[in-house]
Coordinates of C-alpha atoms and ligand atoms in Angstrom, one line a residue:
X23 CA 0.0 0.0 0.0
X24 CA 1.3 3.2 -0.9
X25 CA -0.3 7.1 0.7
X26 CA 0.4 10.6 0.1
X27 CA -1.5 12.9 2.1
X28 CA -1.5 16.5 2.0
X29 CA 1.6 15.8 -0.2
X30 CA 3.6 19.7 -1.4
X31 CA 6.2 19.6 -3.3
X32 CA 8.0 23.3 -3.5
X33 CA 11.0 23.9 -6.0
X34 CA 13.1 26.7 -4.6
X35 CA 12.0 29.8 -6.6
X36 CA 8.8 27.6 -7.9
X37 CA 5.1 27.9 -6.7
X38 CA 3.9 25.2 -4.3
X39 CA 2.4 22.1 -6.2
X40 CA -0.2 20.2 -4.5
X41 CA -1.1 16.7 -5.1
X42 CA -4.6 15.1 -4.7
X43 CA -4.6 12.5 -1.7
X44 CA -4.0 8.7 -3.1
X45 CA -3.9 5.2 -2.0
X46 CA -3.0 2.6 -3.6
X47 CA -3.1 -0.6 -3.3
X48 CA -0.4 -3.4 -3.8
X49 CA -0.8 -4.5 -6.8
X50 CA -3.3 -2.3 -8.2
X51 CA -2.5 -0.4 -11.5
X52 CA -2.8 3.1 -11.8
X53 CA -2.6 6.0 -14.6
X54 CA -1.7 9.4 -13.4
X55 CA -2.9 12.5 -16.3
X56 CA -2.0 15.8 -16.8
X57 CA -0.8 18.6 -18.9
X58 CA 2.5 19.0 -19.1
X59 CA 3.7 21.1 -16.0
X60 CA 0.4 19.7 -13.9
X61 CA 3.6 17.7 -11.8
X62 CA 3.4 14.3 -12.9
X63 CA 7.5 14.1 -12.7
X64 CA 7.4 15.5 -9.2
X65 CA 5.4 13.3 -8.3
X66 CA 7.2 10.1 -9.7
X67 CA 10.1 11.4 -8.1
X68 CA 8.4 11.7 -4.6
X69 CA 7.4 8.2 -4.9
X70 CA 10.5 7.2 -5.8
X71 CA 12.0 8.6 -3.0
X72 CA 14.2 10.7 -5.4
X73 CA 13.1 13.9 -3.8
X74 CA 11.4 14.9 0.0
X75 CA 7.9 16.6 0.2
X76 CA 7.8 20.1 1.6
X77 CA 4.8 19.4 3.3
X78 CA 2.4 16.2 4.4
X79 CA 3.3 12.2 4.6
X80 CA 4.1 9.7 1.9
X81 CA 4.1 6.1 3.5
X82 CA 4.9 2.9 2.0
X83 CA 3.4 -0.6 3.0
X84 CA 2.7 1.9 6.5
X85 CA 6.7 3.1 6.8
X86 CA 6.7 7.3 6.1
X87 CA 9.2 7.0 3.7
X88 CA 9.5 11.1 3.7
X89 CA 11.4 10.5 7.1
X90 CA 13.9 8.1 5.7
X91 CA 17.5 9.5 5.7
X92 CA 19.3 10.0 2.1
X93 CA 21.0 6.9 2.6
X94 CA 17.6 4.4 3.5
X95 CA 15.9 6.0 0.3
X96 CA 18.5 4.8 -1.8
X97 CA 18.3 1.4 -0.5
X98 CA 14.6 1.8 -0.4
X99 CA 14.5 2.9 -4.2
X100 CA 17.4 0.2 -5.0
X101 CA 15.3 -2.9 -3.8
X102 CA 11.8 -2.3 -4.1
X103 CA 11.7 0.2 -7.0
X104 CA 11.8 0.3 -11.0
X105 CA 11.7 3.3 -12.5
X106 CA 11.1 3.4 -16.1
X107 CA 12.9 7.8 -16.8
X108 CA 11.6 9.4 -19.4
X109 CA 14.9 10.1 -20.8
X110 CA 17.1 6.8 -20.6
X111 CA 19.8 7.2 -17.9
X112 CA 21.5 4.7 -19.1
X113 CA 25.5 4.3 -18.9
X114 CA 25.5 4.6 -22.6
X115 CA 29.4 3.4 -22.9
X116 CA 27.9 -0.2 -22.0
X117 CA 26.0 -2.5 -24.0
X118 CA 22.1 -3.4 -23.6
X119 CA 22.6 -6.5 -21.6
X120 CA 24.9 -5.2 -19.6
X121 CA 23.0 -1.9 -18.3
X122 CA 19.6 -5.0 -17.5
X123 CA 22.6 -6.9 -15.2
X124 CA 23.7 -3.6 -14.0
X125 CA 20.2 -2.5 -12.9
X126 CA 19.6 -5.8 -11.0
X127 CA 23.5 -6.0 -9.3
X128 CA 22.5 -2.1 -8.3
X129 CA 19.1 -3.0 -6.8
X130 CA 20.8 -6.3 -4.4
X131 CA 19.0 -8.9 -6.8
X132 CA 20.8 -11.5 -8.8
X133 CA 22.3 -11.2 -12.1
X134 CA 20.0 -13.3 -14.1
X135 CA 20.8 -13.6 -18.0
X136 CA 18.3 -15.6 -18.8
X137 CA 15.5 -13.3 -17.4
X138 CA 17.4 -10.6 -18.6
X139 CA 17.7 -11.9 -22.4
X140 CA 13.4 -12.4 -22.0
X141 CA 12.9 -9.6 -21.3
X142 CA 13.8 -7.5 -24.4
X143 CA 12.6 -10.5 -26.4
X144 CA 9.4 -9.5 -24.8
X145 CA 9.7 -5.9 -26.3
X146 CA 11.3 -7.1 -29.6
X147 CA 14.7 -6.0 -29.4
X148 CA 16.6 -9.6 -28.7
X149 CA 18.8 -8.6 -31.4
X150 CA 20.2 -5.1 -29.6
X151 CA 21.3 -7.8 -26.7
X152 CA 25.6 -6.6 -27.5
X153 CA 25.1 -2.8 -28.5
X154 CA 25.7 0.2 -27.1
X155 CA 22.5 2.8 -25.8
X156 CA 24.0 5.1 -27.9
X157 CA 23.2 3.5 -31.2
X158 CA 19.5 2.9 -30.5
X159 CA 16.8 5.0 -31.4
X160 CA 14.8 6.9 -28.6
X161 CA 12.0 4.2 -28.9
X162 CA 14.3 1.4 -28.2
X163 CA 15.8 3.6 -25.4
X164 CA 12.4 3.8 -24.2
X165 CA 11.7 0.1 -24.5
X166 CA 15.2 -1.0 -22.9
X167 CA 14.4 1.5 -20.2
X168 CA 11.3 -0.2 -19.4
X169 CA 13.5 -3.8 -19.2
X170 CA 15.4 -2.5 -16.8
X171 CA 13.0 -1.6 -14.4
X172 CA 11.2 -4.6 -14.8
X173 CA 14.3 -7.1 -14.7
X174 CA 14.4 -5.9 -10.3
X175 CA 11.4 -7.8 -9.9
X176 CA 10.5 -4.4 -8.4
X177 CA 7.3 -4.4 -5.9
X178 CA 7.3 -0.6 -7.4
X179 CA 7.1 0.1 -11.0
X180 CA 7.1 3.7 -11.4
X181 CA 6.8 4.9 -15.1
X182 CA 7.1 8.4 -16.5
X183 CA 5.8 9.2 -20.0
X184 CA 6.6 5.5 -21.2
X185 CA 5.2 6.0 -24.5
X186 CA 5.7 9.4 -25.6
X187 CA 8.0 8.5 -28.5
X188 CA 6.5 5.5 -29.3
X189 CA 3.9 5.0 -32.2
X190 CA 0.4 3.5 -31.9
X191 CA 1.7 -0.2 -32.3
X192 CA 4.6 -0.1 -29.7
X193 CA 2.4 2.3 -27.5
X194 CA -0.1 -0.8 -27.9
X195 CA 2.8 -3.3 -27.0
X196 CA 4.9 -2.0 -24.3
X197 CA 1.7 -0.9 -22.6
X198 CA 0.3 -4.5 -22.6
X199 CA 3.8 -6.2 -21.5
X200 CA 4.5 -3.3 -18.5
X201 CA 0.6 -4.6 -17.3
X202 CA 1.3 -8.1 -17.5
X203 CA 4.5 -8.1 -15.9
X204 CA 3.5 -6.0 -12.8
X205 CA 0.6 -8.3 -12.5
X206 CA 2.6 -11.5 -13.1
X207 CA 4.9 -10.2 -10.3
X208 CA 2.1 -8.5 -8.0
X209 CA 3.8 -5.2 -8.3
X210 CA 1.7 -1.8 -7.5
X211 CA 2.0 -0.1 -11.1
X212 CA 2.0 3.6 -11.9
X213 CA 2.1 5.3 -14.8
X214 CA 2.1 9.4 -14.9
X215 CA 1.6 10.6 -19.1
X216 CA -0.6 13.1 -21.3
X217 CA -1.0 10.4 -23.4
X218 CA -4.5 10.6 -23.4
X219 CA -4.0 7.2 -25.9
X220 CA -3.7 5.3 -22.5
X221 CA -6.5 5.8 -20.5
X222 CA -8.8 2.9 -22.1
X223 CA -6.1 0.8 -20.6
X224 CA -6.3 1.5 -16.6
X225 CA -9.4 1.0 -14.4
X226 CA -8.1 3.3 -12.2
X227 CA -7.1 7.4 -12.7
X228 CA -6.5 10.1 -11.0
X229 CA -6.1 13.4 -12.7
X230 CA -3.6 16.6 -12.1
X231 CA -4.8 20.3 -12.8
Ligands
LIG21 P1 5.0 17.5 -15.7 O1 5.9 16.3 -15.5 O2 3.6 17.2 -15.4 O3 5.2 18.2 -17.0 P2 6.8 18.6 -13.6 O4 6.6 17.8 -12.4 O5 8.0 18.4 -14.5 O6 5.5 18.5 -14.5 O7 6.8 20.2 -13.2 C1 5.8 20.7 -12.4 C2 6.1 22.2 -12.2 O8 7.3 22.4 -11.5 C3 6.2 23.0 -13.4 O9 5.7 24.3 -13.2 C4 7.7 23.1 -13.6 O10 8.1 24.2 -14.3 C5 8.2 23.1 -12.2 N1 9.5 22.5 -12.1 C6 9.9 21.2 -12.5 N2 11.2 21.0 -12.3 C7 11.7 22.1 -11.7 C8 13.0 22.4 -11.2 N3 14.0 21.5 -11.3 N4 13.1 23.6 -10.7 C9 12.1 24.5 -10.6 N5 10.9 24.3 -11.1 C10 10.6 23.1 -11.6
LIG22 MG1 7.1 15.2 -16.9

């Protein structure tokens, strides 16, 4: 169960944001809409512990993860958390593969080839297995980002705008497989976007003015 009450977020010079309150249940899969600027990023990053509300609690299966320290966010985030960026982080001087075994060494969890290899077989890209980020395209950034979240086993999958370079058909596709895989590992999934392409998809919404 993840809940933000009363949750602020103020950037220094920047007008307060408000979210709306939110619960959500583990498991449960959520889209989060808005126009860009309504805070959908802020608030991916207060989930993912990646910044501090200014104001009001944010608590994870019933821990107030807004009082962790620094250090227990990043171990937090690092376990329990994938986070599908809207632009790549990656360590482009590595190849594919090893950025997916990366991501799972970085989050404690096993380095698992097999799974790892599945998984962008999963999003069509089994053949980009030995390349470099830097010679993909932004979609197949976008789709290897989304691999690497998921190959954590995350309880957490946090995603930010994951189709906003992606056409109808891969929208359609990496859409479907993020879905599946959160349900197939009982992970809470939520998705913030403008895509307004998405909404048919989730049950439930919530959306930022
Ligand atoms: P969205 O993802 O919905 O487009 P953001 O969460 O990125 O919205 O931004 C919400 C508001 O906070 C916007 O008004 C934006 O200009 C402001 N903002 C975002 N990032 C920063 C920052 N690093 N410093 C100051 N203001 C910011
Ligand atoms: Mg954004």
């Amino acid at each position: 169960m993840i809940e933000g009450q009363s949750l602020h977020y103020q950037y220094p010079d920047g007008k307060s944001i408000q979210f709306p309150d939110f619960s959500f249940q583990q498991g449960s899969q959520w889209l989060i809409l808005g126009p860009s600027g309504s805070g959908k990023t802020t608030l991916l990053q207060l989930l993912a512990g990646l910044r501090k509300p200014s104001k009001g609690s944010l608590s994870m299966n019933g821990k107030r993860i807004d009082n962790y320290s620094a250090a227990e966010l990043d171990k937090h985030r690092g376990a329990e958390i994938g986070i599908v960026f809207q632009k790549g982080q990656f360590v482009n001087s590595l190849s594919v593969g090893d950025n997916l075994l990366l991501a799972q060494y970085l989050g404690g969890k096993k380095q698992d080839v097999k799974l790892c290899k599945a998984m962008i077989t999963s999003l069509g890209l089994e053949d980009k297995w030995g390349k470099k980020l830097s010679t993909l395209s932004q979609g197949e950034r976008q789709r290897i980002s989304l691999a690497r979240a998921l190959v954590k086993n995350p309880k957490v999958i946090l995603a930010d705008e994951p189709s906003s370079a992606l056409d109808d058909e891969n929208t359609k596709k990496v859409v479907e497989l993020i879905k599946a895989q959160a349900t197939e590992v009982g992970a809470t999934l939520i998705i913030v976007t403008h895509d307004q392409r998405l909404k048919d998809n989730f049950q439930h919404k919530i959306e930022l003015s």
